[in-house]
Short mmCIF file of C-alpha atoms and ligand atoms in Angstrom, two decimals:
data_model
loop_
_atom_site.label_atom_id
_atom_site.label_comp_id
_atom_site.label_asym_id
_atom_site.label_seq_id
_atom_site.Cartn_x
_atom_site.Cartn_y
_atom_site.Cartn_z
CA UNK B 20 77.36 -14.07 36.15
CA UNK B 21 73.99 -16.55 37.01
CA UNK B 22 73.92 -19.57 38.07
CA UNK B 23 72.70 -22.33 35.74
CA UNK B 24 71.69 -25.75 35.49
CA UNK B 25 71.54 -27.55 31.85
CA UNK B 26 69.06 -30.62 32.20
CA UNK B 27 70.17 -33.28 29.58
CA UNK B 28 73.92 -33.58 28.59
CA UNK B 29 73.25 -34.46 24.70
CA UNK B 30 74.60 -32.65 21.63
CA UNK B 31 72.57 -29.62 22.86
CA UNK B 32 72.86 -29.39 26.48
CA UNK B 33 76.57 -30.51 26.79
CA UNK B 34 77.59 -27.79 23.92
CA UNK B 35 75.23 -25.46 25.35
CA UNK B 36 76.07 -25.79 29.34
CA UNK B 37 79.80 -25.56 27.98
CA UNK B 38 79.33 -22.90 26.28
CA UNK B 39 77.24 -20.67 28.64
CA UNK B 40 79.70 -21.44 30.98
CA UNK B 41 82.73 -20.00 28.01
CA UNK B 42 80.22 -16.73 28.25
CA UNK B 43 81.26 -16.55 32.09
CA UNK B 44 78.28 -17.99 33.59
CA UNK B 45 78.55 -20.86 36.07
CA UNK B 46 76.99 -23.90 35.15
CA UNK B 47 76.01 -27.30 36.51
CA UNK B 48 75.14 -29.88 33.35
CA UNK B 49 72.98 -32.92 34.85
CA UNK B 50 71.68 -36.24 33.06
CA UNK B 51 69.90 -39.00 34.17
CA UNK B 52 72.53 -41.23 32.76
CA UNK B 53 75.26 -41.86 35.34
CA UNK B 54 77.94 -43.50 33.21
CA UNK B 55 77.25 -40.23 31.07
CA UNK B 56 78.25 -37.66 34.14
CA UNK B 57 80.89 -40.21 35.27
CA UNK B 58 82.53 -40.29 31.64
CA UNK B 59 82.37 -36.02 32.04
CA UNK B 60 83.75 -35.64 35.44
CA UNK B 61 87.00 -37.95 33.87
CA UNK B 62 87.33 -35.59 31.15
CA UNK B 63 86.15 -37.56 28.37
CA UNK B 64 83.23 -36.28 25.71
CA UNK B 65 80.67 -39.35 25.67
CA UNK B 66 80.32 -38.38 21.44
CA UNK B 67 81.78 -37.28 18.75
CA UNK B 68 81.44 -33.32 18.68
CA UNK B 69 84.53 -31.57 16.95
CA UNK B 70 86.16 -29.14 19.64
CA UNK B 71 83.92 -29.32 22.43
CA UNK B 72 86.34 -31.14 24.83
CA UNK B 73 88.54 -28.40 24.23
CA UNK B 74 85.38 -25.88 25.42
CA UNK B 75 84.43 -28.50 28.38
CA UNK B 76 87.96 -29.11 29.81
CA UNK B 77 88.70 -25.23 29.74
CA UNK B 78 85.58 -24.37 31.93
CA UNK B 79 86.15 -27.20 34.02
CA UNK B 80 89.74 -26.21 34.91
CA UNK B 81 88.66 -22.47 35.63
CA UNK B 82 86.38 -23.86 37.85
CA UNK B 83 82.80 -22.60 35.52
CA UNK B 84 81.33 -26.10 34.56
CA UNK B 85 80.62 -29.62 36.63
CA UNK B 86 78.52 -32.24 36.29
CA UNK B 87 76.23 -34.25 38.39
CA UNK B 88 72.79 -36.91 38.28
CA UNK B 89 71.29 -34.88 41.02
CA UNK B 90 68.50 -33.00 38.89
CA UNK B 91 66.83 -31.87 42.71
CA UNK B 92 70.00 -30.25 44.08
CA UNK B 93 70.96 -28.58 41.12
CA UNK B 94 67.25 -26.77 40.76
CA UNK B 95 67.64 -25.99 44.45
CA UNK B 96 71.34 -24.44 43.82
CA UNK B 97 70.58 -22.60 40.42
CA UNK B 98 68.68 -19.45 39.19
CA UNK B 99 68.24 -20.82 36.30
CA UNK B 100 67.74 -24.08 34.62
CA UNK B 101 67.75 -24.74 31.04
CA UNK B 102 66.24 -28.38 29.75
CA UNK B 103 67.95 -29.39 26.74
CA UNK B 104 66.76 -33.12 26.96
CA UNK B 105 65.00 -34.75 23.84
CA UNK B 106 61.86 -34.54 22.22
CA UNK B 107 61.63 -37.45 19.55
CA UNK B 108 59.02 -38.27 17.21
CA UNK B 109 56.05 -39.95 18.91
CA UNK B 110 52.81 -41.31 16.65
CA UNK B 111 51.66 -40.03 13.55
CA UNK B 112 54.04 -37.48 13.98
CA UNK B 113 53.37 -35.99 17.01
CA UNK B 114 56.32 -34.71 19.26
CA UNK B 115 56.99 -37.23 22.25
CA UNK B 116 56.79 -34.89 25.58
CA UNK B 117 57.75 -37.36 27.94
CA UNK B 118 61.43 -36.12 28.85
CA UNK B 119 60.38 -32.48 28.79
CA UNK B 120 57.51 -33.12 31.33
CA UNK B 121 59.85 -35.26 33.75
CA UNK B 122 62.19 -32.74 33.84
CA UNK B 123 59.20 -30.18 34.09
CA UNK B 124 57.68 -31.90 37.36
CA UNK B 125 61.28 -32.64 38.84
CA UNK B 126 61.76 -28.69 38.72
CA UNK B 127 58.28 -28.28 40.66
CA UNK B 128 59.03 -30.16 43.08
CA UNK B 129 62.56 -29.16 44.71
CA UNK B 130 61.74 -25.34 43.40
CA UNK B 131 61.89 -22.96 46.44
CA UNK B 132 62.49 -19.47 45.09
CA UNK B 133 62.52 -17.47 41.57
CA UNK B 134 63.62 -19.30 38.72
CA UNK B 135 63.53 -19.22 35.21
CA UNK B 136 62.86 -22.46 33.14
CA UNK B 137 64.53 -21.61 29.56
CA UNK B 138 63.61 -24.86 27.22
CA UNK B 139 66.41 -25.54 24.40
CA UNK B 140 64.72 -28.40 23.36
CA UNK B 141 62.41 -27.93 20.28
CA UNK B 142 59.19 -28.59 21.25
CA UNK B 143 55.85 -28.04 20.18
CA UNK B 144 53.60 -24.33 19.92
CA UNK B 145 52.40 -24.16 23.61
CA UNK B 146 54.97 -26.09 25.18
CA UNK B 147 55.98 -22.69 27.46
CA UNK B 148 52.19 -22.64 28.64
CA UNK B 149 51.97 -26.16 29.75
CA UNK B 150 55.60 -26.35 31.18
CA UNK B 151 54.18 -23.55 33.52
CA UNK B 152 50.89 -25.64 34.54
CA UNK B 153 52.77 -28.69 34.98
CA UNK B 154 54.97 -26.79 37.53
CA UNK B 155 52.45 -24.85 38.85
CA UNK B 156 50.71 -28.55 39.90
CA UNK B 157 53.88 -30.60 41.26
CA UNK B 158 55.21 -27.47 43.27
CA UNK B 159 55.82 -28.35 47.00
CA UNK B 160 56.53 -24.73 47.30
CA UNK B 161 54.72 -21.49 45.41
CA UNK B 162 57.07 -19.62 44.74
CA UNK B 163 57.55 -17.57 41.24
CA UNK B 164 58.48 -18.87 38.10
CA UNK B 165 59.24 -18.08 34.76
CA UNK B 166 59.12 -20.48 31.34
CA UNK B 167 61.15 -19.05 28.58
CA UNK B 168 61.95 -20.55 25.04
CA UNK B 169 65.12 -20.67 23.57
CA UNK B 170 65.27 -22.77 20.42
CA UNK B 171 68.55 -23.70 19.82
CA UNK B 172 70.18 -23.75 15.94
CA UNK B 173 73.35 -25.37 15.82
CA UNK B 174 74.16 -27.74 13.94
CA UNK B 175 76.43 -31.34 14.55
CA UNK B 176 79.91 -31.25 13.49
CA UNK B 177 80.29 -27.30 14.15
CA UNK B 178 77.64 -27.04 17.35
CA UNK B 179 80.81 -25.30 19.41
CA UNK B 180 81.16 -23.02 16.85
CA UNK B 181 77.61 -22.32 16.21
CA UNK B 182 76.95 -22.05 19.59
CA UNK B 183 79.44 -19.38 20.08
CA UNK B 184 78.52 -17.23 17.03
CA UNK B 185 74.97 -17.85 15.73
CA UNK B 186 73.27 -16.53 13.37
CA UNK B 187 71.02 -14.95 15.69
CA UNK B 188 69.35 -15.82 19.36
CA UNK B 189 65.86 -16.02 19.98
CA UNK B 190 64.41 -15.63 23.23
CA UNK B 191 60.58 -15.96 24.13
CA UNK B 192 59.19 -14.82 27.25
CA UNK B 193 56.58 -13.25 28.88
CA UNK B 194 58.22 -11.43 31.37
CA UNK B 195 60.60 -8.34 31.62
CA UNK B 196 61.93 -10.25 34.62
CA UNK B 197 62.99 -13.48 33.07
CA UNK B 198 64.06 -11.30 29.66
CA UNK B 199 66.45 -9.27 31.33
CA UNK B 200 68.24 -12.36 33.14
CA UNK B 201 68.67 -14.03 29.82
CA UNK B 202 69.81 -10.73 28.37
CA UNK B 203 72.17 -11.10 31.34
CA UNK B 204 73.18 -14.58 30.37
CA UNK B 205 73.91 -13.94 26.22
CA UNK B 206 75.70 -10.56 27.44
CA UNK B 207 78.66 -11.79 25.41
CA UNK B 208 76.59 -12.00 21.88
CA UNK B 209 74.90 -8.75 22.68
CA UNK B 210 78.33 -7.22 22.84
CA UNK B 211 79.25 -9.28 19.72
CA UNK B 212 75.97 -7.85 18.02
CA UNK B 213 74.56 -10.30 17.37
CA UNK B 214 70.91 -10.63 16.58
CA UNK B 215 68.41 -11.31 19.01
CA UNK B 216 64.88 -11.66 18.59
CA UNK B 217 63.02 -10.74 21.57
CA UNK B 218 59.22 -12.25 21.52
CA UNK B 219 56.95 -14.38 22.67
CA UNK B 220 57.39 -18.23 23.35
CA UNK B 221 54.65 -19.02 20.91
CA UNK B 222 56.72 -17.09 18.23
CA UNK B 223 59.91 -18.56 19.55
CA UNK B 224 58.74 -22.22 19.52
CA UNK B 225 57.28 -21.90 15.66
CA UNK B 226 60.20 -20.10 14.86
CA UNK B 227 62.20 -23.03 15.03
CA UNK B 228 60.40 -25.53 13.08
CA UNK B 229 59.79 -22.84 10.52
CA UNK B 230 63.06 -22.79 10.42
CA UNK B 231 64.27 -26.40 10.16
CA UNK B 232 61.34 -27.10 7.97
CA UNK B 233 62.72 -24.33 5.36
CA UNK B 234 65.92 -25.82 5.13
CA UNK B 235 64.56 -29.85 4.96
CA UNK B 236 62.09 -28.36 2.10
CA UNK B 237 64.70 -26.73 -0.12
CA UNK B 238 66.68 -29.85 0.32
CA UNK B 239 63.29 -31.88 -1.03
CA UNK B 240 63.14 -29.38 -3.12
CA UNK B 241 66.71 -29.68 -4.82
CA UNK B 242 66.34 -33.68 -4.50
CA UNK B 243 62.83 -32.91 -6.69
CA UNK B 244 65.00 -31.40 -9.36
CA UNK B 245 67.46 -33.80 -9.34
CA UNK B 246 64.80 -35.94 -10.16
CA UNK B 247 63.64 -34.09 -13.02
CA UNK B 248 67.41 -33.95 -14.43
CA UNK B 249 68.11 -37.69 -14.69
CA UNK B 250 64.94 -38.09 -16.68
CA UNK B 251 65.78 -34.57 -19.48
CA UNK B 252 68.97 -35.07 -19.65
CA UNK B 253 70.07 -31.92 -17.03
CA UNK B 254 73.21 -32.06 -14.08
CA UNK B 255 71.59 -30.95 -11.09
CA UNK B 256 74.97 -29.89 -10.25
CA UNK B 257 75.16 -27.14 -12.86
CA UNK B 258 71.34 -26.47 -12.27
CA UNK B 259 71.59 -25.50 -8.52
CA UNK B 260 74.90 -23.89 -9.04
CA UNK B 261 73.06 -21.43 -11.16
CA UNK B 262 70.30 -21.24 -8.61
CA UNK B 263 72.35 -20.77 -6.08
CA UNK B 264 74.11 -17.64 -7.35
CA UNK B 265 71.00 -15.94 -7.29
CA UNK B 266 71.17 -14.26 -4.01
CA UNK B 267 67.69 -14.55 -3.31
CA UNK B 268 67.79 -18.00 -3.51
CA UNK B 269 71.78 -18.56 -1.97
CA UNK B 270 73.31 -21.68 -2.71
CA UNK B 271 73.20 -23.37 0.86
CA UNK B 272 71.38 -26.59 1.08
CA UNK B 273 70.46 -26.66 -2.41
CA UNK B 274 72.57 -29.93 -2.80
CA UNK B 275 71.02 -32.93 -4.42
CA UNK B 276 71.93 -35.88 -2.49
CA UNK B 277 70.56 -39.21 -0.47
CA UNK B 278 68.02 -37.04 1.47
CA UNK B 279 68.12 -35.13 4.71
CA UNK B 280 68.84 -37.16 7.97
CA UNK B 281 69.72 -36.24 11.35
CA UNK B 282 68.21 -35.87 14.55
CA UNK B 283 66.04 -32.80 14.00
CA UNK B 284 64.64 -32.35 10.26
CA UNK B 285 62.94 -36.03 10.21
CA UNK B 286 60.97 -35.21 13.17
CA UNK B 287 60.56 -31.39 13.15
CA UNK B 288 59.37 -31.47 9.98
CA UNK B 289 56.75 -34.15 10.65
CA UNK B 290 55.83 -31.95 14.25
CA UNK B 291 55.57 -29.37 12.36
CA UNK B 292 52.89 -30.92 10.13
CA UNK B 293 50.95 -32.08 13.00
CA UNK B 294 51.26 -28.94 14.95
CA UNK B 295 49.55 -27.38 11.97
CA UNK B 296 46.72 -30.06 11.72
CA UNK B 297 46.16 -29.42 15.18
CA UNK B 298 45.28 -26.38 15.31
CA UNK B 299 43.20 -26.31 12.72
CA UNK B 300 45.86 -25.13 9.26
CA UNK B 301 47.65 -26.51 6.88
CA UNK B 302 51.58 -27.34 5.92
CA UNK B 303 50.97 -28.86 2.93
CA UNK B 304 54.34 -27.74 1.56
CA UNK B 305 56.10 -29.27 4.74
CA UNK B 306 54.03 -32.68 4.04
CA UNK B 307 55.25 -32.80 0.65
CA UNK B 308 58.98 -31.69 1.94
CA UNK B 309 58.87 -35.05 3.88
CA UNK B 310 57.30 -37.40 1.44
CA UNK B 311 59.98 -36.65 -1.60
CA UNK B 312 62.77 -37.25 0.91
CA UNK B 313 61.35 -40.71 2.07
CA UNK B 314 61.03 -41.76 -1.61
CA UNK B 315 64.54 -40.31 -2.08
CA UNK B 316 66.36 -42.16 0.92
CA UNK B 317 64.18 -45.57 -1.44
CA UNK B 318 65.60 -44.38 -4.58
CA UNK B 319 69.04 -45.20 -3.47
CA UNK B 320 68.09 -48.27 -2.77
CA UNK B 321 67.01 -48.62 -6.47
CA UNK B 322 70.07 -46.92 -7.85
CA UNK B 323 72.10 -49.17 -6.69
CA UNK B 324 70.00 -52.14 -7.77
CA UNK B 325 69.83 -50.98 -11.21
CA UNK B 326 74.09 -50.48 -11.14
CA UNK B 327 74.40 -53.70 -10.64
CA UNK B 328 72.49 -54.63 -13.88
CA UNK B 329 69.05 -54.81 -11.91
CA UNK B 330 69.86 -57.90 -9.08
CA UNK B 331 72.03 -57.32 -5.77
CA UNK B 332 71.03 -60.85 -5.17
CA UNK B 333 74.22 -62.38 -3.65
CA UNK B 334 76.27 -59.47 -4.45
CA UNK B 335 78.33 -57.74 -1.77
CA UNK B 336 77.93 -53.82 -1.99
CA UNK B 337 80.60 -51.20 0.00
CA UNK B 338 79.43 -48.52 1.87
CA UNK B 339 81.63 -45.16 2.48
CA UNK B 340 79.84 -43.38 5.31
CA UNK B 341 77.04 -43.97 7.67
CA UNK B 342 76.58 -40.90 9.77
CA UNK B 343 73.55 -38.79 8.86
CA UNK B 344 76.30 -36.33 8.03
CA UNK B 345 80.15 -35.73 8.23
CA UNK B 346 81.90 -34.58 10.86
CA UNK B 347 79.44 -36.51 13.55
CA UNK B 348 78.76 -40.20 14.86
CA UNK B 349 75.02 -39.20 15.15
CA UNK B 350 73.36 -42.18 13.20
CA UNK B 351 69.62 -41.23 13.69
CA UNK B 352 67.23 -40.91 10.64
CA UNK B 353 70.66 -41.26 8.87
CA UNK B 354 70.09 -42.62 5.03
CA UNK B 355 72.62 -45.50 5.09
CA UNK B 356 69.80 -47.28 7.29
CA UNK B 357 66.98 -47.10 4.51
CA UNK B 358 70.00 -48.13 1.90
CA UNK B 359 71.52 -50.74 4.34
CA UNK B 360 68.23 -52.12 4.73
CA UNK B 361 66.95 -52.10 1.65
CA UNK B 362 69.84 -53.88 0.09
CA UNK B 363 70.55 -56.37 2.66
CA UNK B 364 66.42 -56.92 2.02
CA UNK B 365 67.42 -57.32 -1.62
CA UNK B 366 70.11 -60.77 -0.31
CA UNK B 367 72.84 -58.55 -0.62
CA UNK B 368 75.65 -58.15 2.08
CA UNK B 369 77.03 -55.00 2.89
CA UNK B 370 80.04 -53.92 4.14
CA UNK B 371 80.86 -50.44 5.40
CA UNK B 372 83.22 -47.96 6.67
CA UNK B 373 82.72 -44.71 8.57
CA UNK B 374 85.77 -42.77 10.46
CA UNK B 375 83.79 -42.05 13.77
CA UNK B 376 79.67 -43.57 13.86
CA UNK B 377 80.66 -47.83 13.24
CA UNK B 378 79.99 -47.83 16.85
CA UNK B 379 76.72 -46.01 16.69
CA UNK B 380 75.87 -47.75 13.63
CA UNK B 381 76.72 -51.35 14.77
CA UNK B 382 74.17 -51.15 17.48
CA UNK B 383 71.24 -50.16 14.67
CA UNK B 384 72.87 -52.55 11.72
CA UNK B 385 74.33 -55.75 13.38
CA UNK B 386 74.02 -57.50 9.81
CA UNK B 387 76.49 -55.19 8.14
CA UNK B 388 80.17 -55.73 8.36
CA UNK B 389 82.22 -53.26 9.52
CA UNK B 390 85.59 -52.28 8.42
CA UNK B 391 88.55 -50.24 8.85
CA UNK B 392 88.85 -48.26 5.94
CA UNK B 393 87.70 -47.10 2.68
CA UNK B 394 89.87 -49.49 0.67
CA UNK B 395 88.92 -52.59 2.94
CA UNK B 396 85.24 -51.21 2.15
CA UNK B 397 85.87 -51.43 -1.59
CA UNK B 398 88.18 -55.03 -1.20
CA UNK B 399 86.14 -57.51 -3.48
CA UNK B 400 82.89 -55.55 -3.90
CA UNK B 401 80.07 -55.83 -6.38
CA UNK B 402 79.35 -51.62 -6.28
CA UNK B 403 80.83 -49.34 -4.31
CA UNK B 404 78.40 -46.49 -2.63
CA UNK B 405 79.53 -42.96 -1.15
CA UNK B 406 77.08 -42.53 1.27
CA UNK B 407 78.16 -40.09 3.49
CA UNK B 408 80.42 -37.34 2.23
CA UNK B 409 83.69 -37.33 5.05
CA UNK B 410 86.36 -35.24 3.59
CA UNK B 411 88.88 -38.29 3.71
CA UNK B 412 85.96 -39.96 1.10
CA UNK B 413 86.76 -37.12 -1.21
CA UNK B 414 90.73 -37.87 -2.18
CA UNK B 415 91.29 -41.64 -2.18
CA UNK B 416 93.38 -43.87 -4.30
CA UNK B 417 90.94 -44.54 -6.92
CA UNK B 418 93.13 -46.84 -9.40
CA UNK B 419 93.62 -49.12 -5.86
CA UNK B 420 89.94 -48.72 -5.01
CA UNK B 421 88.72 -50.45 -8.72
CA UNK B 422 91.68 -52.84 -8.45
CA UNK B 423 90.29 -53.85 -4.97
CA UNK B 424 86.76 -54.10 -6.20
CA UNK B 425 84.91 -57.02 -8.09
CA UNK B 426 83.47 -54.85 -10.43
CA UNK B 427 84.31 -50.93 -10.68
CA UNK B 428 80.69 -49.63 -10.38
CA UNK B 429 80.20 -46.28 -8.26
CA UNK B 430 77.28 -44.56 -7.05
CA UNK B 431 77.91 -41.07 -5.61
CA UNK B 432 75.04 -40.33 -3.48
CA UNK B 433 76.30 -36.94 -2.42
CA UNK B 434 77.67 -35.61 -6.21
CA UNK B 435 81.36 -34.91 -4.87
CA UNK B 436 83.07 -37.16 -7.48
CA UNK B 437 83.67 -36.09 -11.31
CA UNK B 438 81.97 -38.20 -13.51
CA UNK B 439 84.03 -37.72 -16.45
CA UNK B 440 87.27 -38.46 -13.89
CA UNK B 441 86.03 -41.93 -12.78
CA UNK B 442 84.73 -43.05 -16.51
CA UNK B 443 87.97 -41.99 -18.06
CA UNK B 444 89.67 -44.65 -15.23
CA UNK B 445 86.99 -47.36 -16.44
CA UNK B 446 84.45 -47.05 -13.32
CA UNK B 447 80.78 -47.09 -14.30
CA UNK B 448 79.52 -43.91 -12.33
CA UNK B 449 76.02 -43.07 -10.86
CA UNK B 450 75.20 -39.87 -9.46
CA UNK B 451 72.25 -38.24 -8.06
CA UNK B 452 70.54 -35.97 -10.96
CA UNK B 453 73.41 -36.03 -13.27
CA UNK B 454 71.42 -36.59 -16.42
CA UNK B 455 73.39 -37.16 -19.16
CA UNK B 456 71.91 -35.14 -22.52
P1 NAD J 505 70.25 -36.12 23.04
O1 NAD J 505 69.38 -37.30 22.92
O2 NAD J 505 71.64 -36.14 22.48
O3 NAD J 505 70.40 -35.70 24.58
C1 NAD J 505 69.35 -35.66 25.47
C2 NAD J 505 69.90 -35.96 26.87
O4 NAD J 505 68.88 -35.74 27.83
C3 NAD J 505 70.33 -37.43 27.04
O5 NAD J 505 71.68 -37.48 27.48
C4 NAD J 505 69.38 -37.97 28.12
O6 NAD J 505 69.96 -38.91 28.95
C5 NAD J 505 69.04 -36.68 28.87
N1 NAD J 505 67.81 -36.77 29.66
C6 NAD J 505 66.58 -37.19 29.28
N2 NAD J 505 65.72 -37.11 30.30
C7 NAD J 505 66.40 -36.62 31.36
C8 NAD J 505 66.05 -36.31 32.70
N3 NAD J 505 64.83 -36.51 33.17
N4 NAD J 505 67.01 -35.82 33.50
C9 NAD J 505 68.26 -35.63 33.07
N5 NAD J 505 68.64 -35.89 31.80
C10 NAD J 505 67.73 -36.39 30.96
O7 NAD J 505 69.44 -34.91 22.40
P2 NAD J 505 69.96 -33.66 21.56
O8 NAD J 505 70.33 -34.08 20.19
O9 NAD J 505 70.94 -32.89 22.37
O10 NAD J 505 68.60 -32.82 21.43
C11 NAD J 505 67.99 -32.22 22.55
C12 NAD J 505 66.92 -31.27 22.06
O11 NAD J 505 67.49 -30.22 21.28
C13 NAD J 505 65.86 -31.92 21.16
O12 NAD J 505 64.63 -31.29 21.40
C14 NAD J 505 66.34 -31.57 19.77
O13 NAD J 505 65.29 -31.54 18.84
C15 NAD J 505 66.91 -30.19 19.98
N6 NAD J 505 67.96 -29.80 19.03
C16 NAD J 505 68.90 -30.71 18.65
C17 NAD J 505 69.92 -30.31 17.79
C18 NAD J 505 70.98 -31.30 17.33
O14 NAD J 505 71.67 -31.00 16.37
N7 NAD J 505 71.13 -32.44 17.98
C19 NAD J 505 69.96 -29.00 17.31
C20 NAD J 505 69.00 -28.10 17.74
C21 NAD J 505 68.00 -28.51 18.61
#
């Protein structure tokens, strides 16, 4: 059993303090934001994170995981302290440090023994090296230290899940010391046997926007194709079916779509570039990765101009889904925004319904108007727009939907509709690279 602190209470720290402490360790989560830790200690999950408050009430009752603002007491009370706060995307690219070194001086400060830093956040090549200077400068007391990176992979909308049985760990560090206590702390997914790569923090840093910058590249990639279909005459669905069932290839995110959102493959893929340029190589692949999916998140934009006969001037358009994904309220980088936008740029007004991120979403589009379901999203529309593919999107009422609707025009930015289903009820359907011969 150690004795952790999680710095930062987000999707990553929250899941991750909660389920370190599900592993048997005992863990204090801190953040900076009160109403945040006072929300926590009242049992309540400040976002939308299928079965985490299950996880979080669990280890609270048997007495594993509490919460607190005190970043200095919690460094002075823990062995270890993992930062998990965020790293967004500063200029040109570049990753914004500022959290990670706040937390990183904070630790210096009220250190007085051992500890080991672990850093969950993704953050640049080098980031372990100059954690361990910036501590080395604001400690009052010099004492020993270690900086390890820990990258974490899950993913919104099954973090608990992913958390509890990844893929695989990875765990960077220079010393045997700091190694063995995180050994120590995963005991449960070395029993599980699950992978874990052992190396360095330089390795363990890249490793993770290597990663995410696979997966955003093979969704450019697919998006690319789609492309290519609409103009020969090819169904992208068929296409990367086919792909897919090649096992070298594997038929996960190889789905054409509105482009990649979220909170990590926007910016790690753009950190990734500039990491690159830094040090003197190349990610020319990456680069390209992130301009087709800008122009994609635009071409919706234009898809749904054209379905409405080539003016949205004055029209009113309904939006299904605005989360980046389903199964989250995470809005950030989401494509609704650059389709929002650009329609309501356009003179049209927008209306919209998403189960769980209207809240999230209001805050970012105050000009769109927000209902409470998918027929009141549909109710006297011009076009309607699936934007973000919830399950509950996926079996509607479709003969009340075009009766509700102005004109029965649908664009299905995420392919999950039948084409031949929704002409044969008299919609006109768009999809995303479903090129008709
Ligand atoms: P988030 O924005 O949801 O949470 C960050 C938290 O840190 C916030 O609650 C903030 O108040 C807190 N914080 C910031 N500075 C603090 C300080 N000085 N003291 C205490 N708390 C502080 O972020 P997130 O989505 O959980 O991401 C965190 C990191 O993990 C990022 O580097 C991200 O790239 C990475 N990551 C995210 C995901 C994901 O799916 N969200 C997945 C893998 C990795």
């Amino acid at each position: 059993m150690h004795k952790i602190a999680v710095v930062g209470t987000g999707y990553v720290g929250l899941v991750g303090g909660a389920g370190l402490a599900d592993f048997g360790n005992h863990v204090v989560c801190v953040d900076r934001i009160e109403e945040k830790i006072e929300q926590l200690r009242r049992g309540e999950i400040p976002f939308y994170e299928p079965g985490l408050s299950d996880v979080v009430l669990r280890n609270v009752r048997e007495g594993r995981l509490s919460f607190t603002t005190d970043l200095g007491t919690a460094v002075r009370e823990n062995d270890v302290v993992f930062c998990a706060v965020g790293t967004p995307e500063g200029e040109e690219g570049r990753v914004d440090l500022s959290q990670v070194d706040a937390v990183a001086r904070e630790i210096g400060t009220h250190m007085d023994g051992y500890r080991v830093i672990v850093q969950k956040s993704t953050v640049p090549v080098g980031t372990a090296r100059r954690l361990r200077k910036i501590i080395e400068e604001t400690q009052s007391t010099p004492v020993e230290f270690d900086v390890v990176s820990n990258p974490e992979f899950l993913r919104e909308g099954s973090a608990v899940e992913d958390f509890m049985r990844p893929d695989r760990v990875v765990v960077g560090a220079d010393s045997e010391r700091a190694m063995e206590i995180m050994r120590g702390i995963y005991a449960p997914l070395y029993i599980n046997r699950t992978p874990i790569v052992e190396t360095t923090p330089e390795s363990a840093e890249l490793i993770k926007y290597a990663s995410n910058a696979f997966l955003a590249t093979k969704i450019s990639f697919i998006n690319e194709v789609a492309n290519v279909c609409e103009n020969v005459g090819a169904d992208v669905q068929v296409v990367s079916y086919a792909m897919g069932l090649d096992k070298r290839i594997g038929p996960k995110f190889l789905h054409a779509g509105a482009g990649y959102g979220g909170s990590c493959f926007p910016k790690d893929t753009k950190a990734l570039v500039h990491i690159a340029r830094e040090a003197g190589a190349e990610a020319r692949i990456v680069d390209a990765a992130v301009g087709v999916n800008r122009e994609q998140k635009e071409r919706m934009v234009t898809k749904v101009v054209k379905a409405c006969g080539g003016d949205v001037s004055g029209k009113t358009i309904g939006l299904l889904g605005l989360a980046f994904k389903p199964n989250t309220d995470d809005m950030r980088y989401a494509a609704s925004i650059v389709l929002a936008e650009g329609l309501r740029d356009k003179g049209a007004a927008i209306k919209a319904f998403d189960p769980v991120a209207a809240e999230n979403a209001r805050e970012l589009m105050p000009f769109i108007e927000y209902v409470d379901d998918a027929y009141d999203a549909a109710e006297g529309v011009d076009a309607l727009v699936l934007v973000t593919e919830w399950n509950e999107f996926r079996q509607l009422d479709f003969d009340r939907l075009k009766n509700a609707m102005a004109s029965p025009v649908v664009i299905d930015c995420r392919n999950v509709y039948d084409p031949d289903e929704f002409e044969s009820r008299g919609f006109s359907y768009e999809g995303v690279g479903r090129g008709r011969p």
